[in-house]
Amino acid sequence: MSTPFISLPPEWTPPGARPWRSADTGRWLAAAPARWAHPLWSFLGLLAAAVWCTAAAPLPPCTATEPCGADWWGLAFTAVVLLTLYWVWRQPRLALTGLGVILAGTAVEEGGFAGLLDPSGLALSAAAGWTAAALLHRLAAAGRQRLHAERAAGPAGHPLPAAALAFRRGRFSFMLAAPLLAAAGLGLWQTLEEIDAYEKWAAGAERLTAAVTEAGGNDEDAHVLTAAAGNRTYRVETDYPEDYPPGTTVELLTDGDRLLLVSEPYDVFGWESLMLAAGVPGVAFAVNGAVGRGRSLRLRRGRVPVLRVLVREGHEDGRTWVYAADDPAAATPVLHFHSLHSFEDEDWEENGDEYGEDGRDGDSAGPTAEDLAEVKEELARELREIADACRGTGPPPPLREALLFGAPYPGAEVVVLTAEGGEPVVECSVTPVKPAVAGLRGVRGAGARPRGRADADRPVEEVAAAMEPADGPRTWSADLGSRALGVFLLLLEGGLTWAVLDDGLSWSSWQTLVLVLGLPWLIGSVSTAFGWRVTADHGGLWVTGAWRVRRVPWERLGGVEHTADRLRFRLTGNEGLDLSPVGLGLAGRGTGRRPSAARAAEEIRALLHRPKLRPAGDAAPAEQGMPIGPVVVALSVLWAAAVLLLL
């Protein structure tokens, strides 16, 4: 009888290495972080609070005593916020430090901790508190999982395979970080050069005091000030004409050819943007590489726990999936990570006498035709396997018996030893270990099909078998997940309106521009998330969006697809009809229940291809749905009026 997996030779297993059985892996998985601590919730809360605080913070005017130059403080604070948002996912300990810096920086900027008591400050404090609690919970869970793994491995420890000692963890992260940090350094150098050049110029320029007679004007002069000093009139460009109303006194610097406001000495916004855009990902990659390198070095310093497990390469993304040693059916994945092969260093000088100057065997005249044919056939086979993996087709990768070196827990570095062709294969993790728990994406395994594609849904035959012909119309509408998304977007809209209108309505401010551009999208998204509805009757579909109800006859419907937050109806004539958002797909799967939009896509496809299942009657007007966009518009107008009147 053939074995269900590729076995390891017994002599490769070190003495005392225990199998990681299902009972032990069950305890390990049970100790994983709870769903409420998933990084997505902390990320969304922090992001919304940071945007609110930024929009609510007043912009200080540029003055001669406090000119608008390089905003080093704002640049550093923004970088810390962005890095903390990323570290919430990847580096919990660093994220805790970032949270402390964010709260302290906000308090300093607002003139004390009392500044954290306004609405936006309270939102930031609440989001930071929630995030800190989630991070501490994740760290404590990781400690418990490490303890469970060490207990399952027993007291025996073993050194890593020789090939793992030669592996240099973090090289790829450092390679990505180097050009990004170089670009950020270029931005810093150019900023300092710009400041130095201005200071040298200003030292020899003439300083004038002038009175503003006109601020702005038509479109061409919207950013031009007209100021009078003595018997002369000067026209000087400004980025903030609203800060200099007529009658205001301004300080000017001129050398006869060049004229600048003392309050607006130079513009380095572009170079600052380069520093931020390149520096934040550069630091993130460098930190990832340094943390991974440090954990890898600690793993190599002494003897580590060893567990006997089963592993399989992921069919979708090449991850290494780990299963319990007594789970030959690979029914329950335990953890996963990305890995790379590691090889022992070979000494070229020791083997150089066996080869000619061109690196070929000295006794051979070169590859024969048979050798080339074998290489070509092997290359064609590997290309077919790669294509099958990209399409999600073909047989699943083989299950292998393996040795797992190192105690696994979220964020850990591990080494895997398997066999291939009778030879040992060593793979080292290049991404942190993650438990395969039912999270926002559900539990996935090595044989899972790709996400986000129409063919990932249930087959039409399976869906049709569970459906019965109906006399009345079939209806699919917003579920709890979709309405929860609508509540979030509605609160975001209300907070944005409050923040922008807090100091009154100013059509020249960028906050008002953000509100004007973002409000239509928010209103449409809120209306769709709350009120989307699809009704199927004998003649076709009634599709209710934010503003209208559209009729789609069956003969015009070419197909329907569901992605994470969208229902897309393909119509004849290369037309399409979208409903978005119809929920948050990842969160919907995390609840263990199939989202209403996913069921709608599956059952509509079944009705499209199985006409006998279509309802016998037509939908009445009350059953066709009603868009709620006008209602949301009315509520938004009332909220904006209340903010203007009460604040």
Tab-separated table of C-alpha atoms in Angstrom, residues 214-643:
chain	number	residue	atom	x	y	z
A	214	GLU	CA	-5.262	93.651	-2.587
A	215	ALA	CA	-5.197	89.911	-1.869
A	216	GLY	CA	-5.906	87.672	-4.827
A	217	GLY	CA	-8.181	88.602	-7.667
A	218	ASN	CA	-9.176	86.839	-10.847
A	219	ASP	CA	-8.043	83.318	-11.697
A	220	GLU	CA	-4.660	84.487	-12.979
A	221	ASP	CA	-3.958	86.580	-9.870
A	222	ALA	CA	-5.589	84.279	-7.319
A	223	HIS	CA	-2.239	83.768	-5.547
A	224	VAL	CA	-0.807	87.269	-5.901
A	225	LEU	CA	-0.628	89.971	-3.219
A	226	THR	CA	-0.458	93.648	-4.061
A	227	ALA	CA	1.370	95.599	-1.350
A	228	ALA	CA	2.560	99.214	-1.090
A	229	ALA	CA	5.800	100.371	0.551
A	230	GLY	CA	6.515	104.080	0.356
A	231	ASN	CA	5.797	105.260	-3.172
A	232	ARG	CA	6.182	101.827	-4.756
A	233	THR	CA	3.743	98.986	-5.314
A	234	TYR	CA	4.885	95.355	-5.200
A	235	ARG	CA	3.225	92.219	-6.499
A	236	VAL	CA	4.366	89.055	-4.730
A	237	GLU	CA	3.186	85.459	-5.048
A	238	THR	CA	1.744	83.617	-2.065
A	239	ASP	CA	0.322	80.172	-1.389
A	240	TYR	CA	-2.141	81.484	1.218
A	241	PRO	CA	-3.764	84.738	0.034
A	242	GLU	CA	-6.537	84.304	2.600
A	243	ASP	CA	-3.980	84.941	5.389
A	244	TYR	CA	-3.271	88.486	4.134
A	245	PRO	CA	-6.480	90.544	3.942
A	246	PRO	CA	-6.210	94.169	2.715
A	247	GLY	CA	-4.673	96.381	5.362
A	248	THR	CA	-2.368	93.679	6.690
A	249	THR	CA	1.292	94.553	7.111
A	250	VAL	CA	3.772	92.127	5.519
A	251	GLU	CA	7.553	91.866	5.399
A	252	LEU	CA	9.221	91.536	1.983
A	253	LEU	CA	12.701	90.520	0.876
A	254	THR	CA	14.071	91.679	-2.479
A	255	ASP	CA	17.378	91.951	-4.305
A	256	GLY	CA	15.942	93.836	-7.277
A	257	ASP	CA	15.170	90.726	-9.316
A	258	ARG	CA	13.616	88.390	-6.804
A	259	LEU	CA	10.782	89.209	-4.406
A	260	LEU	CA	9.603	86.955	-1.543
A	261	LEU	CA	7.442	87.187	1.532
A	262	VAL	CA	9.436	86.746	4.742
A	263	SER	CA	6.556	84.605	6.022
A	264	GLU	CA	6.829	82.276	2.973
A	265	PRO	CA	10.560	81.996	2.342
A	266	TYR	CA	10.819	78.862	0.186
A	267	ASP	CA	8.791	75.878	-1.008
A	268	VAL	CA	10.202	72.417	-0.248
A	269	PHE	CA	6.886	70.577	-0.238
A	270	GLY	CA	7.917	68.384	-3.180
A	271	TRP	CA	11.143	67.270	-1.527
A	272	GLU	CA	9.317	66.687	1.771
A	273	SER	CA	6.787	64.528	-0.088
A	274	LEU	CA	9.665	62.519	-1.565
A	275	MET	CA	11.153	62.007	1.903
A	276	LEU	CA	7.818	60.785	3.211
A	277	ALA	CA	6.875	58.614	0.216
A	278	ALA	CA	10.273	56.909	0.057
A	279	GLY	CA	11.370	57.076	3.675
A	280	VAL	CA	8.346	55.393	5.270
A	281	PRO	CA	8.434	52.201	3.140
A	282	GLY	CA	12.249	52.277	3.273
A	283	VAL	CA	12.243	52.286	7.067
A	284	ALA	CA	9.502	49.634	7.107
A	285	PHE	CA	11.517	47.299	4.867
A	286	ALA	CA	14.717	47.933	6.821
A	287	VAL	CA	13.006	47.218	10.139
A	288	ASN	CA	11.433	44.037	8.756
A	289	GLY	CA	14.848	42.866	7.592
A	290	ALA	CA	16.527	43.754	10.882
A	291	VAL	CA	13.852	42.065	13.001
A	292	GLY	CA	13.891	38.958	10.803
A	293	ARG	CA	17.695	38.848	10.844
A	294	GLY	CA	17.732	39.189	14.645
A	295	ARG	CA	15.207	36.395	15.179
A	296	SER	CA	17.054	34.184	12.706
A	297	LEU	CA	20.353	34.748	14.540
A	298	ARG	CA	18.737	33.895	17.878
A	299	LEU	CA	17.366	30.716	16.316
A	300	ARG	CA	20.880	29.645	15.259
A	301	ARG	CA	22.644	30.322	18.540
A	302	GLY	CA	21.808	27.086	20.313
A	303	ARG	CA	19.628	24.008	20.341
A	304	VAL	CA	15.998	24.494	19.420
A	305	PRO	CA	12.794	22.430	19.796
A	306	VAL	CA	12.049	20.051	16.911
A	307	LEU	CA	8.565	18.858	15.925
A	308	ARG	CA	7.652	16.191	13.395
A	309	VAL	CA	4.897	17.549	11.141
A	310	LEU	CA	3.410	17.331	7.648
A	311	VAL	CA	3.871	20.194	5.195
A	312	ARG	CA	2.564	21.133	1.772
A	313	GLU	CA	3.300	24.008	-0.566
A	314	GLY	CA	0.307	26.279	-1.122
A	315	HIS	CA	-1.517	25.850	-4.416
A	316	GLU	CA	-2.367	29.543	-4.546
A	317	ASP	CA	0.611	31.595	-3.396
A	318	GLY	CA	3.491	29.217	-2.647
A	319	ARG	CA	3.147	29.410	1.130
A	320	THR	CA	4.375	26.532	3.258
A	321	TRP	CA	1.398	25.087	5.141
A	322	VAL	CA	1.990	22.964	8.228
A	323	TYR	CA	-0.332	20.163	9.398
A	324	ALA	CA	-0.335	17.875	12.422
A	325	ALA	CA	1.751	14.709	12.116
A	326	ASP	CA	-1.374	12.543	12.459
A	327	ASP	CA	-3.385	14.454	9.811
A	328	PRO	CA	-2.455	12.635	6.563
A	329	ALA	CA	-5.621	13.978	4.906
A	330	ALA	CA	-4.363	17.548	5.466
A	331	ALA	CA	-7.824	18.439	6.729
A	332	THR	CA	-6.824	21.052	9.334
A	333	PRO	CA	-3.982	23.476	8.598
A	334	VAL	CA	-2.106	24.671	11.672
A	335	LEU	CA	0.129	27.496	10.470
A	336	HIS	CA	1.706	28.925	7.330
A	337	PHE	CA	4.606	31.087	6.144
A	338	HIS	CA	6.665	31.820	3.034
A	339	SER	CA	10.043	30.114	2.814
A	340	LEU	CA	13.125	29.844	0.607
A	341	HIS	CA	15.516	26.956	0.049
A	342	SER	CA	18.872	27.142	1.801
A	343	PHE	CA	22.055	25.369	0.704
A	344	GLU	CA	25.378	24.702	2.348
A	345	ASP	CA	28.227	26.859	1.091
A	346	GLU	CA	30.387	25.023	-1.436
A	347	ASP	CA	34.122	25.646	-1.681
A	348	TRP	CA	34.969	26.161	-5.346
A	349	GLU	CA	38.698	25.801	-4.750
A	350	GLU	CA	38.336	22.335	-3.213
A	351	ASN	CA	36.437	21.036	-6.253
A	352	GLY	CA	38.171	23.098	-8.917
A	353	ASP	CA	40.455	20.304	-10.093
A	354	GLU	CA	37.448	18.279	-11.246
A	355	TYR	CA	36.358	20.931	-13.753
A	356	GLY	CA	37.779	22.709	-16.736
A	357	GLU	CA	38.201	26.455	-16.982
A	358	ASP	CA	34.626	26.842	-18.247
A	359	GLY	CA	33.162	24.987	-15.269
A	360	ARG	CA	32.346	21.741	-17.105
A	361	ASP	CA	33.508	18.294	-16.178
A	362	GLY	CA	37.086	17.940	-17.471
A	363	ASP	CA	36.482	14.420	-18.814
A	364	SER	CA	33.432	15.434	-20.841
A	365	ALA	CA	33.241	17.106	-24.205
A	366	GLY	CA	30.000	18.858	-23.223
A	367	PRO	CA	26.304	18.007	-23.067
A	368	THR	CA	24.980	15.492	-25.554
A	369	ALA	CA	21.759	15.708	-27.564
A	370	GLU	CA	20.098	13.365	-25.064
A	371	ASP	CA	21.119	15.660	-22.199
A	372	LEU	CA	19.655	18.681	-23.969
A	373	ALA	CA	16.422	16.800	-24.665
A	374	GLU	CA	16.089	15.866	-20.969
A	375	VAL	CA	16.715	19.454	-19.904
A	376	LYS	CA	14.129	20.717	-22.401
A	377	GLU	CA	11.551	18.191	-21.206
A	378	GLU	CA	12.198	19.058	-17.562
A	379	LEU	CA	11.897	22.781	-18.312
A	380	ALA	CA	8.599	22.238	-20.157
A	381	ARG	CA	7.249	20.232	-17.219
A	382	GLU	CA	8.199	22.936	-14.725
A	383	LEU	CA	6.593	25.634	-16.901
A	384	ARG	CA	3.365	23.595	-17.046
A	385	GLU	CA	3.396	23.270	-13.249
A	386	ILE	CA	3.926	27.019	-12.863
A	387	ALA	CA	1.049	27.761	-15.259
A	388	ASP	CA	-1.230	25.321	-13.422
A	389	ALA	CA	-0.341	26.971	-10.111
A	390	CYS	CA	-1.129	30.438	-11.491
A	391	ARG	CA	-4.496	29.235	-12.821
A	392	GLY	CA	-5.299	27.273	-9.662
A	393	THR	CA	-5.636	24.073	-11.709
A	394	GLY	CA	-3.688	20.843	-11.734
A	395	PRO	CA	-3.136	18.401	-8.885
A	396	PRO	CA	-2.366	19.778	-5.419
A	397	PRO	CA	1.285	19.719	-4.325
A	398	PRO	CA	2.340	16.539	-2.497
A	399	LEU	CA	2.118	16.261	1.267
A	400	ARG	CA	5.515	15.708	2.866
A	401	GLU	CA	6.731	14.536	6.231
A	402	ALA	CA	8.976	17.205	7.726
A	403	LEU	CA	10.928	18.359	10.757
A	404	LEU	CA	10.007	21.804	12.076
A	405	PHE	CA	12.943	23.476	13.870
A	406	GLY	CA	12.074	26.219	16.322
A	407	ALA	CA	9.027	26.810	18.518
A	408	PRO	CA	6.278	28.181	16.237
A	409	TYR	CA	4.221	31.187	17.309
A	410	PRO	CA	2.955	34.303	15.486
A	411	GLY	CA	5.975	36.270	14.313
A	412	ALA	CA	8.493	33.463	14.841
A	413	GLU	CA	11.224	32.293	12.453
A	414	VAL	CA	11.378	28.543	11.735
A	415	VAL	CA	13.280	26.044	9.580
A	416	VAL	CA	11.762	23.053	7.762
A	417	LEU	CA	13.601	19.896	6.686
A	418	THR	CA	11.915	17.672	4.059
A	419	ALA	CA	13.000	15.094	1.478
A	420	GLU	CA	12.953	15.356	-2.295
A	421	GLY	CA	14.367	12.659	-4.527
A	422	GLY	CA	16.080	11.022	-1.568
A	423	GLU	CA	17.978	14.239	-0.764
A	424	PRO	CA	17.413	16.543	2.229
A	425	VAL	CA	15.791	19.898	1.460
A	426	VAL	CA	16.098	22.746	3.962
A	427	GLU	CA	13.759	25.749	3.788
A	428	CYS	CA	13.981	28.830	6.014
A	429	SER	CA	11.042	31.128	6.678
A	430	VAL	CA	11.200	34.571	5.072
A	431	THR	CA	7.894	35.815	6.507
A	432	PRO	CA	6.713	35.447	10.107
A	433	VAL	CA	4.684	32.422	11.154
A	434	LYS	CA	0.908	32.952	11.089
A	435	PRO	CA	-1.655	30.609	12.659
A	436	ALA	CA	-4.257	29.160	10.289
A	437	VAL	CA	-7.233	30.228	12.374
A	438	ALA	CA	-10.695	31.295	11.224
A	439	GLY	CA	-10.050	34.983	10.733
A	440	LEU	CA	-11.369	37.584	8.347
A	441	ARG	CA	-10.496	35.374	5.390
A	442	GLY	CA	-11.635	32.134	6.953
A	443	VAL	CA	-9.436	29.070	7.290
A	444	ARG	CA	-7.522	28.386	4.113
A	445	GLY	CA	-5.171	25.564	3.201
A	446	ALA	CA	-2.598	24.615	0.648
A	447	GLY	CA	-5.198	23.257	-1.747
A	448	ALA	CA	-7.534	26.230	-1.616
A	449	ARG	CA	-8.510	27.939	-4.824
A	450	PRO	CA	-7.697	31.604	-5.453
A	451	ARG	CA	-9.802	34.251	-3.769
A	452	GLY	CA	-11.690	37.041	-5.441
A	453	ARG	CA	-12.511	35.161	-8.665
A	454	ALA	CA	-15.900	34.136	-9.967
A	455	ASP	CA	-14.841	30.498	-10.373
A	456	ALA	CA	-14.045	30.408	-6.651
A	457	ASP	CA	-17.783	30.339	-5.913
A	458	ARG	CA	-19.770	27.145	-5.662
A	459	PRO	CA	-20.507	25.430	-8.989
A	460	VAL	CA	-23.837	26.172	-10.643
A	461	GLU	CA	-24.881	22.521	-10.323
A	462	GLU	CA	-24.321	22.550	-6.570
A	463	VAL	CA	-26.277	25.771	-6.068
A	464	ALA	CA	-29.116	24.706	-8.382
A	465	ALA	CA	-29.484	21.382	-6.549
A	466	ALA	CA	-30.244	23.257	-3.317
A	467	MET	CA	-32.831	25.589	-4.911
A	468	GLU	CA	-36.508	24.918	-5.451
A	469	PRO	CA	-38.731	26.626	-8.074
A	470	ALA	CA	-40.531	29.593	-6.515
A	471	ASP	CA	-43.876	31.169	-7.356
A	472	GLY	CA	-42.995	34.598	-6.012
A	473	PRO	CA	-39.909	36.768	-6.654
A	474	ARG	CA	-36.566	35.956	-5.068
A	475	THR	CA	-34.890	38.813	-3.200
A	476	TRP	CA	-31.361	39.450	-1.946
A	477	SER	CA	-30.566	42.583	0.044
A	478	ALA	CA	-28.090	44.169	2.455
A	479	ASP	CA	-27.151	41.911	5.363
A	480	LEU	CA	-25.659	42.751	8.757
A	481	GLY	CA	-22.121	43.063	7.392
A	482	SER	CA	-23.209	45.454	4.648
A	483	ARG	CA	-25.188	47.607	7.065
A	484	ALA	CA	-22.241	47.655	9.504
A	485	LEU	CA	-20.100	49.024	6.689
A	486	GLY	CA	-22.819	51.589	5.994
A	487	VAL	CA	-22.770	52.692	9.654
A	488	PHE	CA	-18.993	53.086	9.524
A	489	LEU	CA	-19.152	55.167	6.336
A	490	LEU	CA	-22.003	57.261	7.751
A	491	LEU	CA	-19.961	58.029	10.882
A	492	LEU	CA	-16.976	58.844	8.684
A	493	GLU	CA	-19.131	61.248	6.661
A	494	GLY	CA	-20.481	62.903	9.798
A	495	GLY	CA	-17.008	63.251	11.321
A	496	LEU	CA	-15.590	64.702	8.106
A	497	THR	CA	-18.440	67.224	7.880
A	498	TRP	CA	-17.954	68.233	11.523
A	499	ALA	CA	-14.185	68.615	11.126
A	500	VAL	CA	-14.444	70.740	7.969
A	501	LEU	CA	-17.300	72.968	9.136
A	502	ASP	CA	-16.049	73.337	12.714
A	503	ASP	CA	-14.554	76.790	12.008
A	504	GLY	CA	-17.167	77.836	9.484
A	505	LEU	CA	-17.517	77.332	5.751
A	506	SER	CA	-14.511	78.554	3.736
A	507	TRP	CA	-14.542	77.766	0.013
A	508	SER	CA	-10.839	78.557	-0.320
A	509	SER	CA	-9.622	75.893	2.151
A	510	TRP	CA	-8.415	72.466	1.095
A	511	GLN	CA	-10.618	70.832	3.753
A	512	THR	CA	-13.729	72.155	2.020
A	513	LEU	CA	-12.396	70.820	-1.288
A	514	VAL	CA	-11.963	67.387	0.302
A	515	LEU	CA	-15.527	67.546	1.634
A	516	VAL	CA	-16.983	68.636	-1.709
A	517	LEU	CA	-15.129	65.918	-3.615
A	518	GLY	CA	-15.581	63.146	-1.064
A	519	LEU	CA	-19.175	63.750	0.043
A	520	PRO	CA	-20.892	62.483	-3.152
A	521	TRP	CA	-18.893	59.242	-3.011
A	522	LEU	CA	-19.613	58.798	0.697
A	523	ILE	CA	-23.348	59.453	0.263
A	524	GLY	CA	-23.549	56.996	-2.644
A	525	SER	CA	-21.572	54.361	-0.733
A	526	VAL	CA	-23.672	54.760	2.425
A	527	SER	CA	-26.894	54.514	0.416
A	528	THR	CA	-25.747	51.388	-1.423
A	529	ALA	CA	-24.387	49.660	1.691
A	530	PHE	CA	-27.665	50.244	3.551
A	531	GLY	CA	-30.198	49.782	0.760
A	532	TRP	CA	-28.865	47.624	-2.087
A	533	ARG	CA	-31.371	45.053	-3.261
A	534	VAL	CA	-31.720	42.615	-6.156
A	535	THR	CA	-35.098	41.063	-6.996
A	536	ALA	CA	-35.467	38.235	-9.518
A	537	ASP	CA	-38.789	37.520	-11.177
A	538	HIS	CA	-39.959	35.753	-14.334
A	539	GLY	CA	-38.768	38.482	-16.705
A	540	GLY	CA	-35.407	39.366	-15.198
A	541	LEU	CA	-33.800	41.313	-12.347
A	542	TRP	CA	-34.645	44.543	-10.555
A	543	VAL	CA	-31.318	46.032	-9.326
A	544	THR	CA	-31.630	48.753	-6.677
A	545	GLY	CA	-28.619	51.010	-6.139
A	546	ALA	CA	-28.153	54.330	-4.408
A	547	TRP	CA	-30.174	56.475	-6.839
A	548	ARG	CA	-32.292	54.315	-9.136
A	549	VAL	CA	-33.815	50.893	-9.813
A	550	ARG	CA	-32.728	49.295	-13.093
A	551	ARG	CA	-34.467	46.529	-14.999
A	552	VAL	CA	-32.189	43.790	-16.412
A	553	PRO	CA	-34.047	41.210	-18.569
A	554	TRP	CA	-32.689	37.661	-18.487
A	555	GLU	CA	-31.805	37.801	-22.173
A	556	ARG	CA	-29.519	40.808	-21.554
A	557	LEU	CA	-27.733	39.290	-18.550
A	558	GLY	CA	-24.408	37.717	-19.489
A	559	GLY	CA	-23.244	36.843	-15.976
A	560	VAL	CA	-22.790	38.082	-12.418
A	561	GLU	CA	-19.664	38.198	-10.279
A	562	HIS	CA	-19.047	38.928	-6.609
A	563	THR	CA	-15.770	40.307	-5.283
A	564	ALA	CA	-14.950	41.502	-1.764
A	565	ASP	CA	-17.304	44.507	-1.859
A	566	ARG	CA	-18.925	44.525	-5.287
A	567	LEU	CA	-21.689	42.869	-7.295
A	568	ARG	CA	-20.999	43.170	-11.021
A	569	PHE	CA	-23.630	42.327	-13.630
A	570	ARG	CA	-22.279	41.718	-17.143
A	571	LEU	CA	-24.776	42.797	-19.810
A	572	THR	CA	-24.835	42.232	-23.542
A	573	GLY	CA	-23.174	44.856	-25.703
A	574	ASN	CA	-20.084	45.159	-23.436
A	575	GLU	CA	-22.100	47.008	-20.806
A	576	GLY	CA	-21.938	46.487	-17.092
A	577	LEU	CA	-23.813	47.348	-13.928
A	578	ASP	CA	-22.113	47.515	-10.535
A	579	LEU	CA	-23.369	47.636	-6.970
A	580	SER	CA	-20.661	48.775	-4.561
A	581	PRO	CA	-20.141	48.512	-1.683
A	582	VAL	CA	-22.329	45.531	-0.813
A	583	GLY	CA	-20.434	44.668	2.357
A	584	LEU	CA	-16.881	43.960	3.380
A	585	GLY	CA	-16.149	40.538	1.951
A	586	LEU	CA	-13.260	39.681	4.280
A	587	ALA	CA	-15.267	40.534	7.388
A	588	GLY	CA	-18.273	38.645	6.059
A	589	ARG	CA	-16.250	35.472	5.618
A	590	GLY	CA	-14.771	35.923	9.071
A	591	THR	CA	-18.210	35.535	10.663
A	592	GLY	CA	-18.543	32.006	9.301
A	593	ARG	CA	-21.658	32.947	7.290
A	594	ARG	CA	-21.711	33.496	3.535
A	595	PRO	CA	-22.411	37.171	2.715
A	596	SER	CA	-25.758	37.980	1.127
A	597	ALA	CA	-24.000	39.386	-1.969
A	598	ALA	CA	-22.084	36.133	-2.480
A	599	ARG	CA	-25.297	34.101	-2.226
A	600	ALA	CA	-26.972	36.516	-4.643
A	601	ALA	CA	-24.235	36.015	-7.247
A	602	GLU	CA	-24.380	32.220	-6.949
A	603	GLU	CA	-28.167	31.922	-7.062
A	604	ILE	CA	-28.576	34.465	-9.888
A	605	ARG	CA	-26.084	32.461	-11.952
A	606	ALA	CA	-28.124	29.348	-11.218
A	607	LEU	CA	-31.321	31.106	-12.348
A	608	LEU	CA	-29.546	32.369	-15.472
A	609	HIS	CA	-28.376	28.906	-16.531
A	610	ARG	CA	-31.390	26.965	-15.187
A	611	PRO	CA	-34.501	28.808	-16.482
A	612	LYS	CA	-36.817	26.252	-14.862
A	613	LEU	CA	-35.816	27.610	-11.440
A	614	ARG	CA	-36.924	31.163	-12.252
A	615	PRO	CA	-39.977	32.550	-10.416
A	616	ALA	CA	-43.270	32.098	-12.211
A	617	GLY	CA	-44.624	35.617	-11.551
A	618	ASP	CA	-43.476	39.192	-11.850
A	619	ALA	CA	-42.468	41.439	-8.955
A	620	ALA	CA	-44.968	44.019	-7.745
A	621	PRO	CA	-43.767	47.669	-7.471
A	622	ALA	CA	-43.398	47.324	-3.708
A	623	GLU	CA	-41.110	44.300	-4.225
A	624	GLN	CA	-38.799	45.949	-6.751
A	625	GLY	CA	-36.923	48.024	-4.173
A	626	MET	CA	-36.464	51.737	-3.510
A	627	PRO	CA	-33.173	53.696	-3.566
A	628	ILE	CA	-32.404	55.563	-0.349
A	629	GLY	CA	-29.842	58.009	-1.768
A	630	PRO	CA	-32.238	61.007	-1.522
A	631	VAL	CA	-32.929	60.161	2.123
A	632	VAL	CA	-29.207	60.097	2.933
A	633	VAL	CA	-28.762	63.423	1.100
A	634	ALA	CA	-31.496	64.994	3.251
A	635	LEU	CA	-29.916	63.654	6.438
A	636	SER	CA	-26.484	64.950	5.346
A	637	VAL	CA	-27.882	68.433	4.665
A	638	LEU	CA	-29.599	68.508	8.056
A	639	TRP	CA	-26.387	67.394	9.794
A	640	ALA	CA	-24.316	70.047	7.990
A	641	ALA	CA	-26.866	72.732	8.932
A	642	ALA	CA	-26.812	71.601	12.558
A	643	VAL	CA	-23.004	71.767	12.641
